[in-house]
Structures are given as structure tokens and as C-alpha cells.
CSV table of C-alpha atoms in Angstrom, one decimal:
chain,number,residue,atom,x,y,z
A,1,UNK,CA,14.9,-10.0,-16.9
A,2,UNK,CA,11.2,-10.5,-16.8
A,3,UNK,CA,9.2,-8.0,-19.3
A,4,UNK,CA,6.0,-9.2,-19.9
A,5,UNK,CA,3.8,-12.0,-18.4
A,6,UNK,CA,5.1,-14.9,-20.2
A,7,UNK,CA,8.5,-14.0,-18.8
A,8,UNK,CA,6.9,-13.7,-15.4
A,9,UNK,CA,4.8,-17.1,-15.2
A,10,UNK,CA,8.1,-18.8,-16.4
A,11,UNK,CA,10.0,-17.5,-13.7
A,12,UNK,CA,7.0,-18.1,-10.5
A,13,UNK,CA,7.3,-21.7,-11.7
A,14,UNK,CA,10.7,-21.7,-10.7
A,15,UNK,CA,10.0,-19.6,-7.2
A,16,UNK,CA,7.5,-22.2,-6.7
A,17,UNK,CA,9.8,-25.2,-6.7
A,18,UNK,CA,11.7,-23.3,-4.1
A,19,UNK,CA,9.6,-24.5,-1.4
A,20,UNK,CA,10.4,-22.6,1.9
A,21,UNK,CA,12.6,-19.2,1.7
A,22,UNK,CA,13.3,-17.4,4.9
A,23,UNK,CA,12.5,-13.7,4.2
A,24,UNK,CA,15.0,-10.7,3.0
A,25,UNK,CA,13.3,-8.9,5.3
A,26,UNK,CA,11.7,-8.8,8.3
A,27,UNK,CA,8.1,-7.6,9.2
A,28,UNK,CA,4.9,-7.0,6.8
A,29,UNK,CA,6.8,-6.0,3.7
A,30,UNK,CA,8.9,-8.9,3.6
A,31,UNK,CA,6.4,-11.1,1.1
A,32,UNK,CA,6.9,-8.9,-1.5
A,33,UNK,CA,10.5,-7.8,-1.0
A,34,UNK,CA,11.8,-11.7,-0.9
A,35,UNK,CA,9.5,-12.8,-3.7
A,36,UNK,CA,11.1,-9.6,-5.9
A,37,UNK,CA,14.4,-10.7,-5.1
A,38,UNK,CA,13.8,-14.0,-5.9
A,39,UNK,CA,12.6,-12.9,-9.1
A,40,UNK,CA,15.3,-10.6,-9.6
A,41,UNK,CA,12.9,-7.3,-10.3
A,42,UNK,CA,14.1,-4.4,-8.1
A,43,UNK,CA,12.5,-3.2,-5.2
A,44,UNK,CA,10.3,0.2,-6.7
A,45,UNK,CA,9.0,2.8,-4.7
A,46,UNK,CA,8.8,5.1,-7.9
A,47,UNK,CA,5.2,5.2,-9.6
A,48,UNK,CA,6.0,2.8,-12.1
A,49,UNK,CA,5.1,-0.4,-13.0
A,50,UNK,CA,7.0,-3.2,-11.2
A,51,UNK,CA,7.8,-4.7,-14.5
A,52,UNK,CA,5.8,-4.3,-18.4
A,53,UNK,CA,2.9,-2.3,-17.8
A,54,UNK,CA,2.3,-5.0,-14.6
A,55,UNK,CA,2.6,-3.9,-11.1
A,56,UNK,CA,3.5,-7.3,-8.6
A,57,UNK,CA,1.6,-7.8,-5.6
A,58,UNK,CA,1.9,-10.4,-2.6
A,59,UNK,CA,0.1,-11.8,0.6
A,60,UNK,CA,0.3,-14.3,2.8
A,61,UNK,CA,-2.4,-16.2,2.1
A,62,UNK,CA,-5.3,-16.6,5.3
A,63,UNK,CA,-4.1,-13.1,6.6
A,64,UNK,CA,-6.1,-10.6,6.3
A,65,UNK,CA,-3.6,-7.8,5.6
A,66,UNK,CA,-3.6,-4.4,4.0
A,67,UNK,CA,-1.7,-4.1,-0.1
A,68,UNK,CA,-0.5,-0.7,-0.9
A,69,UNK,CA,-1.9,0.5,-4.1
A,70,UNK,CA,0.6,3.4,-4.0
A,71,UNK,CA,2.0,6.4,-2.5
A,72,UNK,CA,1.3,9.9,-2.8
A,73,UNK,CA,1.9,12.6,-0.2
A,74,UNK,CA,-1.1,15.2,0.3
A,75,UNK,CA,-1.0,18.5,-0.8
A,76,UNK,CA,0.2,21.5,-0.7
A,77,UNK,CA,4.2,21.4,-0.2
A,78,UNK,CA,4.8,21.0,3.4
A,79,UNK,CA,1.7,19.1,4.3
A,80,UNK,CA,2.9,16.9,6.2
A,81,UNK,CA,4.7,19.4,8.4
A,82,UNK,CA,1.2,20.8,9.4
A,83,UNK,CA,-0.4,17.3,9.8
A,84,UNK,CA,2.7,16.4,12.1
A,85,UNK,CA,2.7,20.1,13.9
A,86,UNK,CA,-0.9,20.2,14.5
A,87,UNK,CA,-2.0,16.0,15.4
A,88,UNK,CA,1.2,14.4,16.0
A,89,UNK,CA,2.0,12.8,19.1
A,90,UNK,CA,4.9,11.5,21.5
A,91,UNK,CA,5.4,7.7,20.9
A,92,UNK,CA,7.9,5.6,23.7
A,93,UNK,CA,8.5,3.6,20.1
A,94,UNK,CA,11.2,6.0,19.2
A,95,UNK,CA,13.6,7.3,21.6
A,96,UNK,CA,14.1,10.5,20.1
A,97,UNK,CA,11.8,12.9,21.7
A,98,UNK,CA,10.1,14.2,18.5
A,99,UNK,CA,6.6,13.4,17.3
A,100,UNK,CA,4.8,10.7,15.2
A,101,UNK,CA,1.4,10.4,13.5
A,102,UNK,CA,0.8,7.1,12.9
A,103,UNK,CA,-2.8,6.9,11.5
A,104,UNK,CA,-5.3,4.9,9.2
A,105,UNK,CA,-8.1,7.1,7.7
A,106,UNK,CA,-11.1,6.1,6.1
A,107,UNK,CA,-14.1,8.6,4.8
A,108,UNK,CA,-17.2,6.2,6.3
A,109,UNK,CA,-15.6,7.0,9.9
A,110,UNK,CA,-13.4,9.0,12.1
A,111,UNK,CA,-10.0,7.5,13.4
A,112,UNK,CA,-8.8,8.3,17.0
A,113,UNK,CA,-5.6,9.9,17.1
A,114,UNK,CA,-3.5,8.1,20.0
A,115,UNK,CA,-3.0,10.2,23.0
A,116,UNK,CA,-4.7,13.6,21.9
A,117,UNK,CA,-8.4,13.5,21.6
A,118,UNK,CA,-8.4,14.4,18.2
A,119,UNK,CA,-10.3,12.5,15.7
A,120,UNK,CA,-9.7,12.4,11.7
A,121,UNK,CA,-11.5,11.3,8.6
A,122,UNK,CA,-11.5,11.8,4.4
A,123,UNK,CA,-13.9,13.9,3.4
A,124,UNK,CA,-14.6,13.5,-0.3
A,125,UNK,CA,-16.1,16.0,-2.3
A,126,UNK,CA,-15.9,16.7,-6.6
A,127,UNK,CA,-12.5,18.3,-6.6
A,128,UNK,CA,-10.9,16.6,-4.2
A,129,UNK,CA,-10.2,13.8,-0.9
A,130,UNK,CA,-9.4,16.6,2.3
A,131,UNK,CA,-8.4,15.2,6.2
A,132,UNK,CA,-11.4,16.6,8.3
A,133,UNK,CA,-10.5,16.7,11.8
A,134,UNK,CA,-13.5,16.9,14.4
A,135,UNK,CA,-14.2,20.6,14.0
A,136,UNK,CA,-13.2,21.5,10.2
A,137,UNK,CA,-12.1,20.4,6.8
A,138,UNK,CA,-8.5,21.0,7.0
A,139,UNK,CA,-6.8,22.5,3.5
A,140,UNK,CA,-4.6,19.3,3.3
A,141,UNK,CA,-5.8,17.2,0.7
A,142,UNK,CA,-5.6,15.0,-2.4
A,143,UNK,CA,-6.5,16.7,-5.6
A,144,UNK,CA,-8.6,13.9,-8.1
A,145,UNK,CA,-6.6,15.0,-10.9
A,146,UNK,CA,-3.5,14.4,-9.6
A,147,UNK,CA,-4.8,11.3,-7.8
A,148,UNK,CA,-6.4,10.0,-11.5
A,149,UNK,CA,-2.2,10.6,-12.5
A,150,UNK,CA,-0.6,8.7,-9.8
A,151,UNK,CA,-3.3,5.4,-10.3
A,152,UNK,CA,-3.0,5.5,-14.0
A,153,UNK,CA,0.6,5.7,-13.7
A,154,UNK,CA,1.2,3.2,-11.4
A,155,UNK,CA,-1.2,0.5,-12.4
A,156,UNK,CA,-2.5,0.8,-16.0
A,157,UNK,CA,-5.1,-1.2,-15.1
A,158,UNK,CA,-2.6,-4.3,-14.9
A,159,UNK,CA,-2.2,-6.4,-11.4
A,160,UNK,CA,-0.3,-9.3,-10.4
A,161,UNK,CA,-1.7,-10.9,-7.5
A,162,UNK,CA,0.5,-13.8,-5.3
A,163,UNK,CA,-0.6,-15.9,-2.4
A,164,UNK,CA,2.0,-17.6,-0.2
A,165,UNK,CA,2.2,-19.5,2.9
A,166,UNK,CA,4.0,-18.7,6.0
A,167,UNK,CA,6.0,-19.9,8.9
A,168,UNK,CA,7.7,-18.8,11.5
A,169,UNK,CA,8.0,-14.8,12.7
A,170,UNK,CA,10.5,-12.1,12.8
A,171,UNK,CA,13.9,-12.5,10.6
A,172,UNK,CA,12.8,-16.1,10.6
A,173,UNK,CA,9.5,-16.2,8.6
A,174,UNK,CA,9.7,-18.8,5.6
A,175,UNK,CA,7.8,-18.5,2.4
A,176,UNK,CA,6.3,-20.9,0.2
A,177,UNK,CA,4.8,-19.3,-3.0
A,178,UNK,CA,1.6,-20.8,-4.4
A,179,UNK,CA,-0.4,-19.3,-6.9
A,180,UNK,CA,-0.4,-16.1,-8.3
A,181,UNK,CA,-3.5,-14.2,-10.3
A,182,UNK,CA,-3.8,-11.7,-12.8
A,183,UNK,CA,-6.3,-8.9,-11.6
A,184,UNK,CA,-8.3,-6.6,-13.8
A,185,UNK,CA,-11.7,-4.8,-14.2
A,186,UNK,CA,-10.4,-1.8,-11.7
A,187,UNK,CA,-9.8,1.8,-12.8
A,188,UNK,CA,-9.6,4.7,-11.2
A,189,UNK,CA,-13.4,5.3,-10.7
A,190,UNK,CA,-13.5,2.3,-8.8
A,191,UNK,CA,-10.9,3.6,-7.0
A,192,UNK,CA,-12.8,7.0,-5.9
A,193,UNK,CA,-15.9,4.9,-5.2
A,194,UNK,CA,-14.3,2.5,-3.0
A,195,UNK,CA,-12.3,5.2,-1.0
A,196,UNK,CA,-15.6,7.4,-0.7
A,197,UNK,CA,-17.1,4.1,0.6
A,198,UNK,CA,-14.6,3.6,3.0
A,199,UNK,CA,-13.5,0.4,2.1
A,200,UNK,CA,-10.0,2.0,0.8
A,201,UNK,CA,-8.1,3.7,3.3
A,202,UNK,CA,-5.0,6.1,3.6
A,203,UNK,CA,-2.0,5.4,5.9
A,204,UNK,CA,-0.1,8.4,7.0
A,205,UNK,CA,2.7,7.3,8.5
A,206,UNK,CA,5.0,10.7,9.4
A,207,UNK,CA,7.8,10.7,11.6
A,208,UNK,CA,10.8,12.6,12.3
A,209,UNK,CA,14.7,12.7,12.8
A,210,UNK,CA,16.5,13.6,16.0
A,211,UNK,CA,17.2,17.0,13.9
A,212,UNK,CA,13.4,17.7,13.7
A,213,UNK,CA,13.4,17.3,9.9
A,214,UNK,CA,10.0,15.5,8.7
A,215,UNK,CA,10.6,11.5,7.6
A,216,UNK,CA,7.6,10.7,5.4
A,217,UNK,CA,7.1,6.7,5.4
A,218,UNK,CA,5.0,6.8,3.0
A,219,UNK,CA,1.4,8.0,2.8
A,220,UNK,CA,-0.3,5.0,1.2
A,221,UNK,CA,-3.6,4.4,-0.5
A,222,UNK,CA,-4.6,0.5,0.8
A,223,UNK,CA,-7.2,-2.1,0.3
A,224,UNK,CA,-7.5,-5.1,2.3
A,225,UNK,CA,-7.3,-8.6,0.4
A,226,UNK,CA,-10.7,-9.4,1.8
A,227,UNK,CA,-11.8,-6.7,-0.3
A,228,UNK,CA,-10.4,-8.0,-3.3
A,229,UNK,CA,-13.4,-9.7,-5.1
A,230,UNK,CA,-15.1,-6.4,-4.6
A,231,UNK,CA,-13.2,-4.9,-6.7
A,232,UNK,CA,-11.2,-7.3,-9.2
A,233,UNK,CA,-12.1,-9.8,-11.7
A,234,UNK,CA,-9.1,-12.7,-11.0
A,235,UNK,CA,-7.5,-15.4,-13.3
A,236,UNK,CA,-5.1,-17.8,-12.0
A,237,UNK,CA,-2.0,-17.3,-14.1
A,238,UNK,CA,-0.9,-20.5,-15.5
A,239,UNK,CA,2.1,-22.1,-17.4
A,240,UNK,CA,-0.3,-25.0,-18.7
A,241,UNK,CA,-2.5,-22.5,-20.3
A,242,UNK,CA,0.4,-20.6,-22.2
């Protein structure tokens, strides 16, 4: 069981002599949900740690792709059933008849809605991060306090970053992990300036079931890798050095 980040170096350098292993799962998340199996830490979509006080992280290396910092739904209760009501939008991805909103929102800009001529953005003011559609700030928002609560929870300042190479697509992709990095020098008022800058985003992704009951994916707070040295100090995590 890996506790601390001893226990997790000892344990890439096995991963790593792997070489290729074909994903547990197929599609973006599957970098980080083979390489957690492979290191036997369970898959957590609570807002804890991934294991110590470290929360794990993985990429494929060269791709420019979008890491989850962490989840939190907007408030008040039943948010989303107002974002979904109001801006969602037929979708021939599902077959079900009922709305989607599928969208990534950033506060420098507005993001097109598909299909409805609606536009949405973060609006950021001292109390709180609000969805401004192109009219109005709409009372659907973020509080900082509880957003302060959900980083410091989640990260306490402690990130495990790991690169990998890929091959192959679908059900098929391979894995071959390389290096991994220990990330620090972030808090949570980076985290406030980057989103007001724009450079962190939020993903709302809200669906629902044939029923008409909402199916919340997951609203997630994400920063692209490319970003990283913007806002991280890195060191390449080592067995040599221990």
C-alpha cells in the first residue's frame, strides 16, 4: 500500500519496467485510471488525497490535454437543473431525447453554447466565481470560501505529476510510464488568479437519464499541462536521490 512518497517512487520504478500496458480504460481518463491500477491505489472521485497528503496526476506526454484539479458542483442545490433547464441543448450523441450542456468556461471570454445562441462566461468578483450568460450574471455560482475548502482539501499543496507515452487508440492505447514530478509552489490564491485570468477553466458536463433525472459528470476545475510552469515549481522524483 503506498502512503507516502518513498512508498510511491519505489513502486513507479516498478510501473516503469513495465514497458507498454494497454489501458483499463478507454478514452482521456484512461492514463490515470491504468497507472492507479497498476499501482494498486483506488480510483477516488472523493476530495481526498489520492494517497498521504499527495494527489496523483498523469498525461500523455506531447498532448496537450486538460488535468482535473477537482470537482465541485455550483451552488445553490439544484443548480444544475437550472443550468440544464435554461442552456441545455438536444445532442444526436445520446439517443434519449433529453438535453445536454456540454461546456468549457473561462472568465477572459465567452463560450458558445452549441445550437442555441447563447453565450457563457465566469464572472469573478470578491465573494464569489458566478456563470454570466450574455445578458446577466446568473445566481449560479461558486462561493470562494467553499472553493478555498474543496482545493485545500483536495491537494494540500502536494502534486504528483507523471508523463507517459502512448500508442495506439480506443480500448487499444498502450502506456509506457516515464518520469513522474513532484509539484509545489501552488495554493489556492494562485488558484483564484489563474481562473480570473482565464487560463483555468470549468467543465460542466450535465446530462440526463431517459427518466429526466439530472446526471452530473462532473463539473471540474482544469488547467492545461502547457500551463504547468506557470504555475508549479517541478522536481523529478527520483529513486537515486532517496
Amino acid at each position: 500500500m503506498i502512503e507516502d512518497l518513498e512508498d510511491f517512487i519505489d513502486a513507479f520504478d516498478e510501473v516503469k519496467l513495465l514497458n507498454w500496458v494497454q489501458t483499463h480504460r478507454s478514452g482521456p481518463t484512461g492514463v490515470g485510471k491504468t497507472l492507479e491500477d497498476l499501482l494498486e491505489i483506488p480510483e477516488n472521485n472523493l476530495d481526498e488525497p489520492d494517497f498521504g497528503e499527495y494527489e496523483l496526476k498523469a498525461a500523455r506526454k506531447n498532448n496537450n490535454s486538460m488535468l482535473t484539479m477537482f470537482t465541485k458542483a455550483p451552488e445553490p442545490a439544484r443548480s444544475n437543473r437550472v443550468l440544464l433547464d435554461k442552456f441545455g441543448y438536444s445532442s444526436d450523441k445520446y439517443d434519449n431525447g433529453k438535453k445536454v450542456l456540454h461546456a468549457t468556461l473561462s472568465a477572459d471570454r465567452f463560450t458558445n453554447i452549441e445550437g442555441s445562441g447563447v453565450q457563457l462566461k465566469l464572472h469573478c468578483d470578491e465573494e464569489k466565481i458566478s456563470i454570466q450568460s450574455n445578458d446577466r450574471i446568473e445566481d449560479i455560482y461558486w462561493s470562494k470560501d467553499n472553493l478555498e475548502k474543496a482545493f485545500n482539501k483536495k491537494y494540500k499543496n502536494k502534486l504528483v505529476y507523471v508523463k507517459s507515452d502512448s500508442r495506439g487508440t480506443g480500448d487499444k492505447e498502450e502506456f509506457k510510464y516515464l518520469e513522474a514530478y513532484l509539484l509545489s509552489g501552488f495554493d489556492y490564491d494562485s488558484m483564484i488568479n489563474f481562473l480570473e485570468q482565464g487560463i483555468i477553466k470549468v467543465d460542466i458536463r450535465i446530462g440526463q437519464y431517459s427518466d429526466g433525472r439530472i446526471h452530473d459528470h462532473g463539473t471540474a476545475f482544469r488547467l492545461a499541462t502547457k500551463d504547468f510552469p506557470l504555475m508549479f515549481q517541478s522536481e523529478l522524483l527520483d529513486s537515486k536521490k532517496l
